[in-house]
Amino acid sequence: MAAPFSRVYRPLWRIITTSALNRGVRNVSSSRQQWSAQNVKPAGAASPWALHGAVCLQRLPAVSQDRSPIEEEFMELMHQMELERSLLSDHELRLLEDAARMSRKQEEDYDSDEEEEDYRDKEIVTAQDLEDIWEQKLKQFQPAPRSQAVDEKDVSSSERCLADSLILLVKKHVGSQKLWLLPQIQWQTGETLRQTAERALASLPGADLTATFLGNAPCGFYKYKYPKDIQKEGSVGAKVFFFKAVLPSHKHLPLEKNSFAWVKKEELQDFLKPEYLKQVRRFIMAL
Amino acid sequence: MAGIVCRIASRVISSQAACSSVVAVRHSHWFTSVLSLKTSMPLRAEPKKKKKVDPRREIMMKERLKKKLKRLEKVPPELIPIEDFITPAKCFDETRIRDAPKLCFEESERRALLLKEWSRYKYSQHQTEMDTINEALEAQRQALDELKLESEELYKAALSPDMDLFPFQHEGPSYTPPVTNYDAPEGKYNDVTRVYTQ
């Protein structure tokens, strides 16, 4: 792979000064020199980065989005054009016949015997009556309201904003601060990163969320360096790998407030730190 | 047949013998002797010789029948008509034609402009979608590169296909959310689809 390596990573607490950009084929030892200019690691040493697996749990929309004004206009235009270009249906023909028959009945030279020889034995149910009956039946059914009674600002409920896809955020102690993060947990030897992400999901207190993970590959990553006082020999910082998961359609589970949040993509900036947000936004698609 | 003849004859003879003295009586020329009634004329004749041509003839008959069957079967099967490609006769009914309304100039202008606006809107929507997708793919590619830097086995595990993912099912969004504990009424219908066999 000969991709030019020209990205600058700005970690959460520390801005590193990048050395010369490395062009050409990347290999393990040469790229490590970029991150820790002072510590030159011999090839084959344990990586100084602690690995974390995180899960980007999405509750997909349950209700269709509202139409924008141009979409409304276009929809109406399409309906009109389709109607103009179509043929008359059986029901419409019946309506026209009934109307013609009614007008013939109103006329003075109406001969009821001639008209009714076909219809004498049958009950006359006009097409208009049928339409009324169907209208009545429709009114008997009450659909659930599109926007549920849940308060839109209450981020802890997963029933808010049914028309958008929501991401789960967790408040966590990192170092000395309490931050809103995607649920993450440290990697242990012997498991794949996807299993780490699954463990992160399972370890959330108070929620047995069974989600479908979309594949074995991570969808994004974020890396940060520990602040200078915590940095020891052999641990420079941490790399978090995100995995996407999707909640099944019908499940809605209440979670405790103040530590969980279901958040839309637009609201993410109110919760996440800027650098973290920049990486996370790339793989969250709010289409 | 011969057995029945023997039994009847013996009954006749015994009845005769009972009333009269046992005399060699010939009631019919078939019975040559009273005591030995076992055989009759047709039985005494030598069995019919099965001519050797006969089995060959039977075999020939069977082969001819088989050839006839094959000729019948060679006819290609009738093609099943595709219902969607046949316009039903109802559509050619002249009474069904709607009288098209005459559009004024403003209306036709408005329609044309709206269609152009729509194409522009859809184009920009498509561009944003493609950009979002490419961004997500790029993020994934970079994540995999970083993982490769970390450890080869984790990288290989990430690249391996996920067997449990497919078949993947998810109910998409509807206009209204599902009603909790809804008891759907039973719908009865008459299935009038035509089933063809070849």
Short mmCIF file of C-alpha atoms in Angstrom, two decimals, chain B residues 6 21 37 46 60-61 112 117 162 170:
data_model
loop_
_atom_site.label_atom_id
_atom_site.label_comp_id
_atom_site.label_asym_id
_atom_site.label_seq_id
_atom_site.Cartn_x
_atom_site.Cartn_y
_atom_site.Cartn_z
CA CYS B 6 -64.26 -84.98 -13.60
CA SER B 21 -75.10 -102.39 -11.86
CA LEU B 37 -62.02 -90.18 -15.95
CA GLU B 46 -50.38 -82.33 -26.57
CA MET B 60 -41.14 -55.98 -31.17
CA MET B 61 -44.58 -54.75 -30.06
CA ALA B 112 -41.97 21.91 -15.57
CA GLU B 117 -36.28 21.66 -8.97
CA ASP B 162 -19.06 -13.02 9.84
CA HIS B 170 -34.92 -5.77 10.27
#
